[in-house]
Amino acid sequence: KNQVEQSPQSLIILEGKNCTLQCNYTVSPFSNLRWYKQDTGRGPVSLTIMTFSENTKSNGRYTATLDADTKQSSLHITASQLSDSASYICVVSWGNRGSTLGRLYFGRGTQLTVWP
Amino acid sequence: SQTIHQWPATLVQPVGSPLSLECTVEGTSNPNLYWYRQAAGRGLQLLFYSVGIGQISSEVPQNLSASRPQDRQFILSSKKLLLSDSGFYLCAWSDWNTEAFFGQGTRLTVV
């Protein structure tokens, strides 16, 4: 069964601290993995996208890693800011290259709260 | 560039009334289209996805239906809303190997 599991479910950190969010998946065949940030009441916004051959992808203070062998990904946030408070969602795309049947599998997200 | 439009942004409907949420995509052709629901404090739940005109896959049995009358138009409907239909509804599109782009969502409250 294709699934995406995220941990922790929620996390509270102090401003300026670093944190790491985890994503494990069983989606096969795997196409790519994306991390999204969703502010309350808004649509998710893409942070990073990684294909099978990519191990690390950075976007400012956000760094995503991917281990396709163990089917694990992490999102590391450095020097957290109050504006980082949001839900972070791991999304895995299913499907083979060239397939028009690709679809998305979503994790339930990690709710991050940054305190001053 | 590609854009996705979803409306309305908020909606308050009485129990038993019909529902129609519309989503349109610009700047791409033959996108994969998705409808998601997010209950308060919960993750995204896939409701429907479509790989082409008239091709709809339903993920969970429910009170809702979806249609794709045109290549870049995706509609979420209900004949009679239930209280449990309240939630945050998101439309999204993707190609097989590109990012998924989301609309801004519709906050539906059934009263």
mmCIF file of C-alpha atoms in Angstrom:
data_model
loop_
_atom_site.group_PDB
_atom_site.id
_atom_site.type_symbol
_atom_site.label_atom_id
_atom_site.label_comp_id
_atom_site.label_asym_id
_atom_site.label_seq_id
_atom_site.Cartn_x
_atom_site.Cartn_y
_atom_site.Cartn_z
ATOM 1 C CA LYS A 1 0.000 0.000 0.000
ATOM 2 C CA ASN A 2 1.328 3.425 -0.964
ATOM 3 C CA GLN A 3 1.731 5.553 2.130
ATOM 4 C CA VAL A 4 3.569 8.601 3.424
ATOM 5 C CA GLU A 5 4.246 8.896 7.148
ATOM 6 C CA GLN A 6 5.545 12.050 8.826
ATOM 7 C CA SER A 7 6.979 12.644 12.263
ATOM 8 C CA PRO A 8 6.674 14.262 14.641
ATOM 9 C CA GLN A 9 3.021 15.200 14.385
ATOM 10 C CA SER A 10 3.744 18.515 16.093
ATOM 11 C CA LEU A 11 6.834 20.364 17.246
ATOM 12 C CA ILE A 12 7.497 23.475 19.288
ATOM 13 C CA ILE A 13 10.874 25.193 19.148
ATOM 14 C CA LEU A 14 12.321 28.523 20.212
ATOM 15 C CA GLU A 15 13.148 31.182 17.687
ATOM 16 C CA GLY A 16 16.660 30.829 16.325
ATOM 17 C CA LYS A 17 16.882 27.083 16.954
ATOM 18 C CA ASN A 18 17.191 24.388 14.290
ATOM 19 C CA CYS A 19 14.841 21.480 13.742
ATOM 20 C CA THR A 20 14.445 18.423 11.533
ATOM 21 C CA LEU A 21 11.211 16.916 10.261
ATOM 22 C CA GLN A 22 10.991 13.327 9.022
ATOM 23 C CA CYS A 23 9.120 11.647 6.180
ATOM 24 C CA ASN A 24 9.036 7.918 5.429
ATOM 25 C CA TYR A 25 7.248 6.544 2.381
ATOM 26 C CA THR A 26 6.297 3.290 0.730
ATOM 27 C CA VAL A 27 5.168 4.738 -2.598
ATOM 28 C CA SER A 28 6.295 2.685 -5.584
ATOM 29 C CA PRO A 29 7.224 3.328 -8.299
ATOM 30 C CA PHE A 30 8.679 6.534 -6.960
ATOM 31 C CA SER A 31 8.831 9.636 -9.138
ATOM 32 C CA ASN A 32 9.737 12.524 -6.860
ATOM 33 C CA LEU A 33 9.333 13.882 -3.344
ATOM 34 C CA ARG A 34 8.318 17.374 -2.400
ATOM 35 C CA TRP A 35 8.107 19.346 0.807
ATOM 36 C CA TYR A 36 5.391 21.963 1.179
ATOM 37 C CA LYS A 37 4.724 24.677 3.732
ATOM 38 C CA GLN A 38 1.098 25.400 4.534
ATOM 39 C CA ASP A 39 0.128 28.450 6.529
ATOM 40 C CA THR A 40 -3.185 28.225 8.357
ATOM 41 C CA GLY A 41 -6.107 28.746 6.003
ATOM 42 C CA ARG A 42 -3.921 28.873 2.901
ATOM 43 C CA GLY A 43 -2.954 26.470 0.166
ATOM 44 C CA PRO A 44 0.386 24.629 0.458
ATOM 45 C CA VAL A 45 3.416 26.260 -1.139
ATOM 46 C CA SER A 46 6.328 24.235 -2.491
ATOM 47 C CA LEU A 47 9.680 24.390 -0.694
ATOM 48 C CA THR A 48 11.718 21.699 -2.456
ATOM 49 C CA ILE A 49 11.333 18.922 -4.977
ATOM 50 C CA MET A 50 13.753 16.002 -5.373
ATOM 51 C CA THR A 51 13.911 13.197 -7.884
ATOM 52 C CA PHE A 52 15.326 9.718 -7.359
ATOM 53 C CA SER A 53 18.902 10.750 -8.108
ATOM 54 C CA GLU A 54 19.008 13.792 -5.817
ATOM 55 C CA ASN A 55 20.170 13.496 -2.213
ATOM 56 C CA THR A 56 19.988 17.093 -1.031
ATOM 57 C CA LYS A 57 18.136 20.207 -2.071
ATOM 58 C CA SER A 58 18.277 23.574 -0.360
ATOM 59 C CA ASN A 59 15.975 26.567 -0.429
ATOM 60 C CA GLY A 60 17.302 29.297 1.818
ATOM 61 C CA ARG A 61 17.101 28.078 5.424
ATOM 62 C CA TYR A 62 15.336 24.901 4.319
ATOM 63 C CA THR A 63 17.370 21.825 3.378
ATOM 64 C CA ALA A 64 15.726 18.607 2.287
ATOM 65 C CA THR A 65 17.472 15.245 2.073
ATOM 66 C CA LEU A 66 16.375 12.079 0.337
ATOM 67 C CA ASP A 67 17.540 8.494 0.777
ATOM 68 C CA ALA A 68 15.765 6.558 -1.954
ATOM 69 C CA ASP A 69 17.189 3.248 -0.694
ATOM 70 C CA THR A 70 15.622 3.539 2.738
ATOM 71 C CA LYS A 71 12.710 5.629 1.416
ATOM 72 C CA GLN A 72 13.273 8.383 3.913
ATOM 73 C CA SER A 73 13.404 12.142 3.616
ATOM 74 C CA SER A 74 14.038 14.930 6.071
ATOM 75 C CA LEU A 75 13.496 18.673 6.089
ATOM 76 C CA HIS A 76 15.973 20.656 8.142
ATOM 77 C CA ILE A 77 15.175 24.229 9.136
ATOM 78 C CA THR A 78 18.020 26.356 10.390
ATOM 79 C CA ALA A 79 17.833 29.503 12.502
ATOM 80 C CA SER A 80 14.067 29.268 12.811
ATOM 81 C CA GLN A 81 11.908 32.372 12.614
ATOM 82 C CA LEU A 82 8.429 33.085 13.888
ATOM 83 C CA SER A 83 7.192 33.009 10.298
ATOM 84 C CA ASP A 84 8.261 29.377 10.044
ATOM 85 C CA SER A 85 5.255 28.436 12.163
ATOM 86 C CA ALA A 86 3.163 26.358 9.768
ATOM 87 C CA SER A 87 2.319 22.828 8.726
ATOM 88 C CA TYR A 88 5.022 21.091 6.695
ATOM 89 C CA ILE A 89 3.766 18.439 4.339
ATOM 90 C CA CYS A 90 5.707 15.689 2.585
ATOM 91 C CA VAL A 91 4.294 14.691 -0.807
ATOM 92 C CA VAL A 92 5.454 11.716 -2.858
ATOM 93 C CA SER A 93 4.645 11.413 -6.524
ATOM 94 C CA TRP A 94 3.802 7.990 -7.895
ATOM 95 C CA GLY A 95 4.408 6.891 -11.411
ATOM 96 C CA ASN A 96 6.969 5.963 -13.987
ATOM 97 C CA ARG A 97 8.757 8.417 -16.226
ATOM 98 C CA GLY A 98 6.499 9.276 -19.121
ATOM 99 C CA SER A 99 3.407 7.950 -17.441
ATOM 100 C CA THR A 100 0.306 10.081 -17.485
ATOM 101 C CA LEU A 101 -1.035 8.274 -14.463
ATOM 102 C CA GLY A 102 1.169 9.981 -11.909
ATOM 103 C CA ARG A 103 -0.593 10.970 -8.752
ATOM 104 C CA LEU A 104 0.339 12.377 -5.378
ATOM 105 C CA TYR A 105 0.441 10.837 -1.906
ATOM 106 C CA PHE A 106 0.377 13.216 1.029
ATOM 107 C CA GLY A 107 1.678 12.887 4.536
ATOM 108 C CA ARG A 108 -0.473 14.310 7.309
ATOM 109 C CA GLY A 109 2.061 17.023 7.981
ATOM 110 C CA THR A 110 4.090 18.238 10.935
ATOM 111 C CA GLN A 111 2.702 21.260 12.727
ATOM 112 C CA LEU A 112 5.658 23.469 13.649
ATOM 113 C CA THR A 113 5.287 26.275 16.168
ATOM 114 C CA VAL A 114 8.132 28.716 16.708
ATOM 115 C CA TRP A 115 8.044 30.626 19.980
ATOM 116 C CA PRO A 116 9.847 33.917 20.598
ATOM 117 C CA SER B 1 3.183 30.703 -16.497
ATOM 118 C CA GLN B 2 0.700 28.364 -14.947
ATOM 119 C CA THR B 3 -1.917 29.540 -12.491
ATOM 120 C CA ILE B 4 -4.748 27.881 -10.644
ATOM 121 C CA HIS B 5 -7.955 29.560 -9.609
ATOM 122 C CA GLN B 6 -10.311 28.245 -6.978
ATOM 123 C CA TRP B 7 -13.519 29.854 -5.790
ATOM 124 C CA PRO B 8 -15.253 30.848 -3.664
ATOM 125 C CA ALA B 9 -12.784 31.480 -0.835
ATOM 126 C CA THR B 10 -15.389 31.021 1.873
ATOM 127 C CA LEU B 11 -18.856 29.532 1.845
ATOM 128 C CA VAL B 12 -21.547 29.027 4.456
ATOM 129 C CA GLN B 13 -24.283 26.651 3.398
ATOM 130 C CA PRO B 14 -27.261 25.098 5.220
ATOM 131 C CA VAL B 15 -27.540 21.354 5.657
ATOM 132 C CA GLY B 16 -29.273 19.774 2.688
ATOM 133 C CA SER B 17 -28.319 22.487 0.221
ATOM 134 C CA PRO B 18 -26.308 21.772 -2.948
ATOM 135 C CA LEU B 19 -22.635 22.579 -3.418
ATOM 136 C CA SER B 20 -20.504 23.537 -6.374
ATOM 137 C CA LEU B 21 -16.838 24.471 -6.040
ATOM 138 C CA GLU B 22 -14.941 25.302 -9.170
ATOM 139 C CA CYS B 23 -11.271 25.092 -10.024
ATOM 140 C CA THR B 24 -9.613 26.166 -13.258
ATOM 141 C CA VAL B 25 -6.018 25.962 -14.409
ATOM 142 C CA GLU B 26 -4.279 28.219 -16.903
ATOM 143 C CA GLY B 27 -1.040 27.878 -18.784
ATOM 144 C CA THR B 28 -0.874 24.104 -19.131
ATOM 145 C CA SER B 29 -2.663 21.315 -20.925
ATOM 146 C CA ASN B 30 -3.826 17.883 -19.782
ATOM 147 C CA PRO B 31 -2.909 18.430 -16.127
ATOM 148 C CA ASN B 32 -3.605 15.930 -13.385
ATOM 149 C CA LEU B 33 -6.219 17.545 -11.161
ATOM 150 C CA TYR B 34 -6.995 16.880 -7.521
ATOM 151 C CA TRP B 35 -9.560 17.784 -4.876
ATOM 152 C CA TYR B 36 -8.492 17.542 -1.234
ATOM 153 C CA ARG B 37 -10.261 18.170 2.038
ATOM 154 C CA GLN B 38 -8.571 19.206 5.236
ATOM 155 C CA ALA B 39 -10.547 18.908 8.436
ATOM 156 C CA ALA B 40 -9.545 21.148 11.328
ATOM 157 C CA GLY B 41 -6.205 20.014 12.767
ATOM 158 C CA ARG B 42 -5.914 17.174 10.279
ATOM 159 C CA GLY B 43 -3.846 16.438 7.213
ATOM 160 C CA LEU B 44 -4.907 16.581 3.599
ATOM 161 C CA GLN B 45 -7.299 13.863 2.483
ATOM 162 C CA LEU B 46 -7.496 13.103 -1.223
ATOM 163 C CA LEU B 47 -11.116 13.116 -2.406
ATOM 164 C CA PHE B 48 -10.867 12.868 -6.193
ATOM 165 C CA TYR B 49 -8.238 12.956 -8.870
ATOM 166 C CA SER B 50 -8.476 13.163 -12.625
ATOM 167 C CA VAL B 51 -5.971 12.391 -15.372
ATOM 168 C CA GLY B 52 -8.180 13.632 -18.212
ATOM 169 C CA ILE B 53 -11.555 14.937 -19.316
ATOM 170 C CA GLY B 54 -14.326 12.784 -17.917
ATOM 171 C CA GLN B 55 -11.831 10.572 -16.021
ATOM 172 C CA ILE B 56 -12.501 10.803 -12.307
ATOM 173 C CA SER B 57 -11.156 8.536 -9.583
ATOM 174 C CA SER B 58 -12.756 8.631 -6.167
ATOM 175 C CA GLU B 59 -10.619 7.893 -3.144
ATOM 176 C CA VAL B 60 -13.214 7.674 -0.399
ATOM 177 C CA PRO B 61 -16.947 6.973 -0.386
ATOM 178 C CA GLN B 62 -18.737 10.146 0.502
ATOM 179 C CA ASN B 63 -21.459 12.624 -0.141
ATOM 180 C CA LEU B 64 -19.467 14.450 -2.806
ATOM 181 C CA SER B 65 -18.867 14.028 -6.518
ATOM 182 C CA ALA B 66 -16.466 15.542 -9.018
ATOM 183 C CA SER B 67 -16.594 16.324 -12.702
ATOM 184 C CA ARG B 68 -14.131 17.471 -15.327
ATOM 185 C CA PRO B 69 -16.142 18.950 -18.185
ATOM 186 C CA GLN B 70 -13.102 20.602 -19.770
ATOM 187 C CA ASP B 71 -9.391 19.870 -19.774
ATOM 188 C CA ARG B 72 -8.551 22.553 -17.235
ATOM 189 C CA GLN B 73 -11.751 22.687 -15.207
ATOM 190 C CA PHE B 74 -12.473 20.565 -12.160
ATOM 191 C CA ILE B 75 -15.723 20.852 -10.199
ATOM 192 C CA LEU B 76 -16.585 19.471 -6.770
ATOM 193 C CA SER B 77 -20.290 19.016 -6.120
ATOM 194 C CA SER B 78 -22.862 17.750 -3.704
ATOM 195 C CA LYS B 79 -26.607 17.403 -4.055
ATOM 196 C CA LYS B 80 -27.255 17.648 -0.311
ATOM 197 C CA LEU B 81 -24.629 18.874 2.121
ATOM 198 C CA LEU B 82 -24.075 17.243 5.501
ATOM 199 C CA LEU B 83 -22.630 18.855 8.608
ATOM 200 C CA SER B 84 -19.629 16.552 8.237
ATOM 201 C CA ASP B 85 -18.846 18.125 4.854
ATOM 202 C CA SER B 86 -17.492 21.210 6.609
ATOM 203 C CA GLY B 87 -13.802 21.726 6.059
ATOM 204 C CA PHE B 88 -11.100 23.345 4.002
ATOM 205 C CA TYR B 89 -11.172 22.218 0.368
ATOM 206 C CA LEU B 90 -8.130 22.501 -1.849
ATOM 207 C CA CYS B 91 -7.804 22.050 -5.581
ATOM 208 C CA ALA B 92 -4.409 21.202 -7.065
ATOM 209 C CA TRP B 93 -2.821 20.352 -10.383
ATOM 210 C CA SER B 94 0.374 18.643 -11.391
ATOM 211 C CA ASP B 95 2.227 17.178 -14.297
ATOM 212 C CA TRP B 96 3.801 13.775 -13.615
ATOM 213 C CA ASN B 97 7.181 15.174 -12.752
ATOM 214 C CA THR B 98 6.636 18.801 -11.839
ATOM 215 C CA GLU B 99 5.537 20.438 -8.671
ATOM 216 C CA ALA B 100 1.957 20.279 -7.512
ATOM 217 C CA PHE B 101 0.358 23.692 -7.437
ATOM 218 C CA PHE B 102 -2.490 24.435 -5.080
ATOM 219 C CA GLY B 103 -5.353 26.859 -5.136
ATOM 220 C CA GLN B 104 -5.903 29.080 -2.143
ATOM 221 C CA GLY B 105 -8.654 26.870 -0.799
ATOM 222 C CA THR B 106 -12.338 27.171 0.065
ATOM 223 C CA ARG B 107 -13.447 27.284 3.665
ATOM 224 C CA LEU B 108 -16.839 25.524 3.712
ATOM 225 C CA THR B 109 -19.041 25.720 6.783
ATOM 226 C CA VAL B 110 -22.238 23.714 6.762
ATOM 227 C CA VAL B 111 -24.739 24.996 9.307
#
